[in-house]
Each structure stands twice: as structure tokens, then as C-alpha cells.
Amino acid sequence: MSKKYYVVWKGAKTGVFDSWSEVKGYIEGRSDAQYMGFPSKDAAQQAFQSTYTKALTQRSLSKNAKGTSPKPVSYASDSSSSNLGASAEIQIYCDGACSPNPGKAGTGIAVYESKQIASLYYGLYESNGTNNTAELNGMLEAFKLAEPYIAKGKLVEVLSDSKYSIDCITKWAKGWQAKGWTRGKGEEIKNLALVQACFELYQKLKTKLKITHVKGHANIEGNELSDRMAVFARMHQEARFVKYEQSINIAEILRMPSG
């Protein structure tokens, strides 16, 4: 196997590295981490002198020029239904952006049909939101978009880089509901209305719905596109949740500001 080199633009330490185990130590637990692998040291060093966004755009253009599309990579599955092992026909990536936190927040979604980008959505701007509210809004809208596909008998996979949102819906909500929607001893649940709305729809759809956690800012096209839409929503202060009506030029969208 040929040796690989890694660039870390955002992490506990930045630079060019030749050990993945070392890189993991610099990026784990950081939602803002930016990193990428390269086949040679020269390529990695050139990329490090530029920016993560430019490197990501160049990689996307290179793959498209070869007639292939970047493939989303799932790092860990958080689906509560073990019988959902089949490949999903529909993949819905959702993401939230907030700056500062709390502060101006927005939500974005990228929908793939048969592994090809089909549509983008953005909106739900909040002037005093948080990363968590933006991520939960994304989860809820993803479920809403999944519903008509599931009604047609299709398997849908929702992908998010927010462990908080996923755990709220797939792990914690059932117990909270049993305790009268508290965390026990009357302790308040943050973002309760959003959690309840997500959980109610999830219960309805879960037999045909997979939920998967993906790494944020890890060169996963769908995650990157939903991130750009979330920032787009925040910057344009779009309160509605609307479809992105411009042409979906992946390279151009990846050049947009990221969260």
C-alpha cells in the first residue's frame, strides 16, 4: 500500500503529517476540524499552503472530470433498527450553522437520489439560535423530506454530523418520554419542543429510516453541501425553509463560506 500524507488545516495542531493515528489525535472531538489525505508529500504541502475549501473544490473537480462523483462515507451508524442493512435509495444530509454560539443560526440539507445530488434546501434562520437548535431543525426537516419517499416504499438514510441530535432522537428521547419529558427529578430537557417533534416523526418512519453519523468537514460531499446551505441560510437570514433554486454546481457551492 502506498504511503499517504495528511493535511490538517483546523485541529489541535495544523500542518502536514504522515501518520493517520497522529492526525486522529489532533481532530477527534472537534466539530470544526478540517483535514484531508493526499497521495504524496508534495501534494499535501501544496494543499497546506492553500485552504481546505480550495483543496476540496479541486478534488471535486478532479473526480468529476474522471466521470465519477465523490462518494459519501459513513463513519458510524446510529440507526436503531438493525434490520435496515440495505443500501438506501435516498440519502438526506442535514447540517446546522451558528456564529457565534449562541447567535445567528441557519439550517441546510442536501438530498441524494441513487447517489446523485438531487436538491438542496436552506433556511430556518434564528437571530439567537444555537448549534444544537440548528442541527435539530435539520433533523426535523430531513424527516419531513423523507416521509413522501418512505410512503412510496423507499428506504431513506438521514446523515448528520451532530451526535447530539442523533442521540437525542435514537437514544434519549424514549427514556425522557417515559419520565414525562424530563431527564429525571424534574430536570429540564433543552430544546424540548424540537426533540419532541423529531421523535414523534421518527417513531412513525423508523422502520424504513436509517440515521447515520458522519464526520463533519471530512471531505464528504453531502455533508459539505448541507454545511454550505446552512451558512447560506444564516448569511441571507432566510426564516423559511426553501429549496435552493439556482443550478447545483457542486464546485461553485463548495467555494461558498463554510461553517
mmCIF file of C-alpha atoms in Angstrom:
data_model
loop_
_atom_site.group_PDB
_atom_site.id
_atom_site.type_symbol
_atom_site.label_atom_id
_atom_site.label_comp_id
_atom_site.label_asym_id
_atom_site.label_seq_id
_atom_site.Cartn_x
_atom_site.Cartn_y
_atom_site.Cartn_z
ATOM 1 C CA MET A 1 0.000 0.000 0.000
ATOM 2 C CA SER A 2 1.423 3.408 -0.980
ATOM 3 C CA LYS A 3 2.158 5.870 1.806
ATOM 4 C CA LYS A 4 -0.379 8.607 2.411
ATOM 5 C CA TYR A 5 0.092 12.114 3.744
ATOM 6 C CA TYR A 6 -2.436 14.215 5.626
ATOM 7 C CA VAL A 7 -3.074 17.940 5.898
ATOM 8 C CA VAL A 8 -4.776 19.434 8.940
ATOM 9 C CA TRP A 9 -5.991 22.996 8.399
ATOM 10 C CA LYS A 10 -8.035 23.152 11.614
ATOM 11 C CA GLY A 11 -7.273 20.999 14.637
ATOM 12 C CA ALA A 12 -5.339 20.885 17.868
ATOM 13 C CA LYS A 13 -2.236 21.054 15.660
ATOM 14 C CA THR A 14 -2.016 22.001 11.973
ATOM 15 C CA GLY A 15 0.418 21.003 9.261
ATOM 16 C CA VAL A 16 1.395 18.051 7.057
ATOM 17 C CA PHE A 17 1.631 14.603 8.688
ATOM 18 C CA ASP A 18 2.384 11.061 7.550
ATOM 19 C CA SER A 19 0.579 9.205 10.351
ATOM 20 C CA TRP A 20 -3.202 8.830 10.480
ATOM 21 C CA SER A 21 -3.069 7.856 14.157
ATOM 22 C CA GLU A 22 -1.301 11.134 14.885
ATOM 23 C CA VAL A 23 -3.832 13.117 12.855
ATOM 24 C CA LYS A 24 -6.744 11.495 14.697
ATOM 25 C CA GLY A 25 -5.359 12.851 17.945
ATOM 26 C CA TYR A 26 -5.484 16.385 16.558
ATOM 27 C CA ILE A 27 -9.010 16.253 15.105
ATOM 28 C CA GLU A 28 -11.089 13.959 17.308
ATOM 29 C CA GLY A 29 -13.839 15.715 19.211
ATOM 30 C CA ARG A 30 -13.558 18.885 17.120
ATOM 31 C CA SER A 31 -16.663 19.739 15.085
ATOM 32 C CA ASP A 32 -14.668 22.416 13.208
ATOM 33 C CA ALA A 33 -11.811 20.102 12.171
ATOM 34 C CA GLN A 34 -10.614 20.417 8.570
ATOM 35 C CA TYR A 35 -8.331 17.724 7.155
ATOM 36 C CA MET A 36 -7.701 15.669 4.011
ATOM 37 C CA GLY A 37 -5.442 12.876 2.768
ATOM 38 C CA PHE A 38 -3.085 13.107 -0.223
ATOM 39 C CA PRO A 39 -1.084 10.523 -2.219
ATOM 40 C CA SER A 40 2.232 12.400 -1.973
ATOM 41 C CA LYS A 41 4.068 14.740 0.376
ATOM 42 C CA ASP A 42 4.431 17.369 -2.354
ATOM 43 C CA ALA A 43 0.675 17.393 -2.987
ATOM 44 C CA ALA A 44 -0.014 17.676 0.729
ATOM 45 C CA GLN A 45 2.450 20.543 1.187
ATOM 46 C CA GLN A 46 0.979 22.447 -1.770
ATOM 47 C CA ALA A 47 -2.526 21.973 -0.364
ATOM 48 C CA PHE A 48 -1.461 23.184 3.075
ATOM 49 C CA GLN A 49 -0.229 26.440 1.534
ATOM 50 C CA SER A 50 -3.753 26.965 0.206
ATOM 51 C CA THR A 51 -7.092 26.455 2.010
ATOM 52 C CA TYR A 52 -9.277 23.482 2.852
ATOM 53 C CA THR A 53 -12.114 24.843 0.692
ATOM 54 C CA LYS A 54 -9.851 25.195 -2.353
ATOM 55 C CA ALA A 55 -8.455 21.687 -1.853
ATOM 56 C CA LEU A 56 -11.957 20.267 -1.516
ATOM 57 C CA THR A 57 -13.098 22.079 -4.661
ATOM 58 C CA GLN A 58 -10.074 20.845 -6.616
ATOM 59 C CA ARG A 59 -10.731 17.256 -5.549
ATOM 60 C CA SER A 60 -14.383 17.518 -6.573
ATOM 61 C CA LEU A 61 -13.439 18.932 -9.978
ATOM 62 C CA SER A 62 -10.838 16.186 -10.479
ATOM 63 C CA LYS A 63 -13.298 13.409 -9.680
ATOM 64 C CA ASN A 64 -15.999 14.876 -11.896
ATOM 65 C CA ALA A 65 -13.506 15.214 -14.741
ATOM 66 C CA LYS A 66 -12.841 11.487 -14.477
ATOM 67 C CA GLY A 67 -16.557 10.759 -14.727
ATOM 68 C CA THR A 68 -17.016 9.797 -11.101
ATOM 69 C CA SER A 69 -18.817 11.591 -8.318
ATOM 70 C CA PRO A 70 -17.446 11.882 -4.791
ATOM 71 C CA LYS A 71 -18.902 9.127 -2.644
ATOM 72 C CA PRO A 72 -20.251 9.917 0.806
ATOM 73 C CA VAL A 73 -18.557 7.888 3.523
ATOM 74 C CA SER A 74 -20.388 6.784 6.632
ATOM 75 C CA TYR A 75 -18.072 6.536 9.631
ATOM 76 C CA ALA A 76 -20.524 5.103 12.141
ATOM 77 C CA SER A 77 -24.158 4.083 12.096
ATOM 78 C CA ASP A 78 -26.557 5.165 14.810
ATOM 79 C CA SER A 79 -29.640 3.525 13.343
ATOM 80 C CA SER A 80 -31.821 1.957 15.999
ATOM 81 C CA SER A 81 -33.140 -0.645 13.562
ATOM 82 C CA SER A 82 -30.631 -3.415 12.911
ATOM 83 C CA ASN A 83 -32.722 -4.769 10.029
ATOM 84 C CA LEU A 84 -32.015 -1.669 7.942
ATOM 85 C CA GLY A 85 -28.880 -3.077 6.406
ATOM 86 C CA ALA A 86 -29.850 -2.500 2.786
ATOM 87 C CA SER A 87 -28.374 0.378 0.836
ATOM 88 C CA ALA A 88 -30.661 3.413 0.982
ATOM 89 C CA GLU A 89 -32.111 4.701 -2.275
ATOM 90 C CA ILE A 90 -32.427 8.181 -0.796
ATOM 91 C CA GLN A 91 -29.785 9.922 1.315
ATOM 92 C CA ILE A 92 -30.563 13.178 3.103
ATOM 93 C CA TYR A 93 -27.678 15.105 4.655
ATOM 94 C CA CYS A 94 -28.623 17.734 7.233
ATOM 95 C CA ASP A 95 -26.496 20.321 8.995
ATOM 96 C CA GLY A 96 -26.729 23.425 11.144
ATOM 97 C CA ALA A 97 -24.524 26.508 11.409
ATOM 98 C CA CYS A 98 -24.338 29.117 14.148
ATOM 99 C CA SER A 99 -21.988 32.065 14.644
ATOM 100 C CA PRO A 100 -21.365 32.965 17.374
ATOM 101 C CA ASN A 101 -22.887 30.218 19.529
ATOM 102 C CA PRO A 102 -25.497 31.231 20.603
ATOM 103 C CA GLY A 103 -26.080 33.657 17.769
ATOM 104 C CA LYS A 104 -27.159 33.750 14.141
ATOM 105 C CA ALA A 105 -28.151 30.223 13.101
ATOM 106 C CA GLY A 106 -29.293 28.506 9.922
ATOM 107 C CA THR A 107 -30.016 25.022 8.594
ATOM 108 C CA GLY A 108 -29.149 23.252 5.340
ATOM 109 C CA ILE A 109 -29.982 19.971 3.612
ATOM 110 C CA ALA A 110 -28.657 18.051 0.601
ATOM 111 C CA VAL A 111 -30.811 15.292 -0.919
ATOM 112 C CA TYR A 112 -29.303 12.464 -2.981
ATOM 113 C CA GLU A 113 -31.284 10.052 -5.133
ATOM 114 C CA SER A 114 -29.412 6.938 -6.288
ATOM 115 C CA LYS A 115 -26.137 8.503 -5.063
ATOM 116 C CA GLN A 116 -26.598 11.637 -7.202
ATOM 117 C CA ILE A 117 -27.326 15.102 -5.828
ATOM 118 C CA ALA A 118 -30.994 15.906 -6.478
ATOM 119 C CA SER A 119 -31.832 19.031 -4.456
ATOM 120 C CA LEU A 120 -30.636 21.451 -1.790
ATOM 121 C CA TYR A 121 -32.598 23.287 0.913
ATOM 122 C CA TYR A 122 -31.805 26.074 3.338
ATOM 123 C CA GLY A 123 -33.435 28.364 5.892
ATOM 124 C CA LEU A 124 -34.859 28.435 9.445
ATOM 125 C CA TYR A 125 -32.751 31.443 10.355
ATOM 126 C CA GLU A 126 -32.724 32.333 14.039
ATOM 127 C CA SER A 127 -31.154 35.544 15.310
ATOM 128 C CA ASN A 128 -30.461 33.939 18.691
ATOM 129 C CA GLY A 129 -30.159 30.239 17.911
ATOM 130 C CA THR A 130 -27.538 27.661 18.835
ATOM 131 C CA ASN A 131 -25.626 24.921 17.026
ATOM 132 C CA ASN A 132 -27.936 22.375 18.650
ATOM 133 C CA THR A 133 -31.196 24.060 17.626
ATOM 134 C CA ALA A 134 -29.904 24.422 14.065
ATOM 135 C CA GLU A 135 -28.907 20.745 13.969
ATOM 136 C CA LEU A 136 -32.260 19.586 15.390
ATOM 137 C CA ASN A 137 -34.078 21.762 12.870
ATOM 138 C CA GLY A 138 -32.082 19.980 10.173
ATOM 139 C CA MET A 139 -33.036 16.581 11.557
ATOM 140 C CA LEU A 140 -36.721 17.516 11.655
ATOM 141 C CA GLU A 141 -36.739 18.861 8.096
ATOM 142 C CA ALA A 142 -34.854 15.766 6.899
ATOM 143 C CA PHE A 143 -37.573 13.570 8.408
ATOM 144 C CA LYS A 144 -40.252 15.673 6.689
ATOM 145 C CA LEU A 145 -38.467 15.288 3.360
ATOM 146 C CA ALA A 146 -38.060 11.549 3.974
ATOM 147 C CA GLU A 147 -41.763 10.988 4.608
ATOM 148 C CA PRO A 148 -43.034 11.069 0.977
ATOM 149 C CA TYR A 149 -40.177 8.830 -0.174
ATOM 150 C CA ILE A 150 -40.973 6.309 2.555
ATOM 151 C CA ALA A 151 -44.660 6.448 1.619
ATOM 152 C CA LYS A 152 -43.557 5.179 -1.811
ATOM 153 C CA GLY A 153 -41.765 2.240 -0.187
ATOM 154 C CA LYS A 154 -38.234 3.617 -0.442
ATOM 155 C CA LEU A 155 -35.552 3.240 2.206
ATOM 156 C CA VAL A 156 -34.172 6.607 3.351
ATOM 157 C CA GLU A 157 -30.924 7.364 5.161
ATOM 158 C CA VAL A 158 -30.572 10.616 7.108
ATOM 159 C CA LEU A 159 -26.957 11.632 7.717
ATOM 160 C CA SER A 160 -25.818 14.199 10.273
ATOM 161 C CA ASP A 161 -22.519 15.226 11.853
ATOM 162 C CA SER A 162 -24.331 16.075 15.107
ATOM 163 C CA LYS A 163 -24.028 13.287 17.672
ATOM 164 C CA TYR A 164 -26.197 15.380 19.968
ATOM 165 C CA SER A 165 -29.147 15.401 17.547
ATOM 166 C CA ILE A 166 -28.817 11.715 16.736
ATOM 167 C CA ASP A 167 -28.552 10.662 20.375
ATOM 168 C CA CYS A 168 -31.498 12.856 21.353
ATOM 169 C CA ILE A 169 -33.756 11.047 18.906
ATOM 170 C CA THR A 170 -32.416 7.479 18.844
ATOM 171 C CA LYS A 171 -31.196 7.025 22.432
ATOM 172 C CA TRP A 172 -32.506 9.530 24.940
ATOM 173 C CA ALA A 173 -35.999 10.603 23.817
ATOM 174 C CA LYS A 174 -37.688 7.283 24.649
ATOM 175 C CA GLY A 175 -36.488 7.464 28.252
ATOM 176 C CA TRP A 176 -37.336 11.139 28.552
ATOM 177 C CA GLN A 177 -40.847 10.437 27.299
ATOM 178 C CA ALA A 178 -41.277 7.675 29.891
ATOM 179 C CA LYS A 179 -40.301 10.178 32.611
ATOM 180 C CA GLY A 180 -42.878 12.718 31.467
ATOM 181 C CA TRP A 181 -40.437 14.511 29.185
ATOM 182 C CA THR A 182 -37.904 15.287 31.872
ATOM 183 C CA ARG A 183 -34.389 13.980 32.473
ATOM 184 C CA GLY A 184 -35.445 12.631 35.858
ATOM 185 C CA LYS A 185 -36.037 14.517 39.118
ATOM 186 C CA GLY A 186 -37.822 17.133 37.053
ATOM 187 C CA GLU A 187 -34.629 18.261 35.287
ATOM 188 C CA GLU A 188 -35.434 20.273 32.174
ATOM 189 C CA ILE A 189 -34.635 18.971 28.688
ATOM 190 C CA LYS A 190 -33.059 21.565 26.426
ATOM 191 C CA ASN A 191 -34.768 22.220 23.077
ATOM 192 C CA LEU A 192 -37.699 20.075 24.215
ATOM 193 C CA ALA A 193 -40.227 21.136 21.575
ATOM 194 C CA LEU A 194 -37.808 20.305 18.767
ATOM 195 C CA VAL A 195 -36.842 16.994 20.342
ATOM 196 C CA GLN A 196 -40.498 16.006 20.730
ATOM 197 C CA ALA A 197 -41.340 16.933 17.127
ATOM 198 C CA CYS A 198 -38.358 14.959 15.808
ATOM 199 C CA PHE A 199 -39.085 11.940 17.977
ATOM 200 C CA GLU A 200 -42.767 11.826 17.015
ATOM 201 C CA LEU A 201 -41.963 11.754 13.313
ATOM 202 C CA TYR A 202 -39.057 9.358 13.811
ATOM 203 C CA GLN A 203 -41.361 6.864 15.554
ATOM 204 C CA LYS A 204 -43.635 6.975 12.532
ATOM 205 C CA LEU A 205 -40.880 6.482 9.961
ATOM 206 C CA LYS A 206 -38.170 4.436 11.672
ATOM 207 C CA THR A 207 -38.924 1.056 10.090
ATOM 208 C CA LYS A 208 -37.821 2.499 6.730
ATOM 209 C CA LEU A 209 -35.419 5.114 8.026
ATOM 210 C CA LYS A 210 -31.688 4.849 8.794
ATOM 211 C CA ILE A 211 -29.884 7.506 10.804
ATOM 212 C CA THR A 212 -26.132 7.693 10.318
ATOM 213 C CA HIS A 213 -23.458 9.844 11.919
ATOM 214 C CA VAL A 214 -20.782 11.263 9.620
ATOM 215 C CA LYS A 215 -17.664 13.267 10.393
ATOM 216 C CA GLY A 216 -18.047 16.974 9.797
ATOM 217 C CA HIS A 217 -15.566 18.738 7.462
ATOM 218 C CA ALA A 218 -14.144 15.412 6.328
ATOM 219 C CA ASN A 219 -14.476 15.683 2.540
ATOM 220 C CA ILE A 220 -17.926 14.042 2.478
ATOM 221 C CA GLU A 221 -19.698 15.806 -0.349
ATOM 222 C CA GLY A 222 -23.247 15.671 1.036
ATOM 223 C CA ASN A 223 -22.133 16.931 4.432
ATOM 224 C CA GLU A 224 -20.141 19.740 2.838
ATOM 225 C CA LEU A 225 -23.080 20.823 0.669
ATOM 226 C CA SER A 226 -25.534 20.842 3.580
ATOM 227 C CA ASP A 227 -22.980 22.865 5.564
ATOM 228 C CA ARG A 228 -22.771 25.475 2.786
ATOM 229 C CA MET A 229 -26.569 25.695 2.695
ATOM 230 C CA ALA A 230 -26.723 26.182 6.472
ATOM 231 C CA VAL A 231 -24.248 29.067 6.280
ATOM 232 C CA PHE A 232 -26.100 30.438 3.230
ATOM 233 C CA ALA A 233 -29.314 30.464 5.299
ATOM 234 C CA ARG A 234 -27.573 32.253 8.157
ATOM 235 C CA MET A 235 -25.974 34.863 5.906
ATOM 236 C CA HIS A 236 -29.197 35.535 3.976
ATOM 237 C CA GLN A 237 -31.319 35.403 7.145
ATOM 238 C CA GLU A 238 -33.903 33.165 5.455
ATOM 239 C CA ALA A 239 -36.594 32.360 8.029
ATOM 240 C CA ARG A 240 -38.498 29.954 5.778
ATOM 241 C CA PHE A 241 -37.166 26.553 4.774
ATOM 242 C CA VAL A 242 -36.894 26.731 0.991
ATOM 243 C CA LYS A 243 -35.420 24.912 -1.953
ATOM 244 C CA TYR A 244 -32.197 26.233 -3.450
ATOM 245 C CA GLU A 245 -33.410 27.226 -6.897
ATOM 246 C CA GLN A 246 -30.083 28.051 -8.530
ATOM 247 C CA SER A 247 -28.305 25.410 -10.597
ATOM 248 C CA ILE A 248 -26.439 22.905 -8.438
ATOM 249 C CA ASN A 249 -22.847 23.461 -9.478
ATOM 250 C CA ILE A 250 -21.026 21.466 -6.822
ATOM 251 C CA ALA A 251 -17.648 23.152 -7.301
ATOM 252 C CA GLU A 252 -19.179 26.642 -7.035
ATOM 253 C CA ILE A 253 -21.208 25.755 -3.957
ATOM 254 C CA LEU A 254 -18.145 24.306 -2.243
ATOM 255 C CA ARG A 255 -16.460 27.678 -2.716
ATOM 256 C CA MET A 256 -19.203 29.306 -0.635
ATOM 257 C CA PRO A 257 -18.448 30.100 3.047
ATOM 258 C CA SER A 258 -18.397 27.097 5.350
ATOM 259 C CA GLY A 259 -19.386 26.814 8.990
#
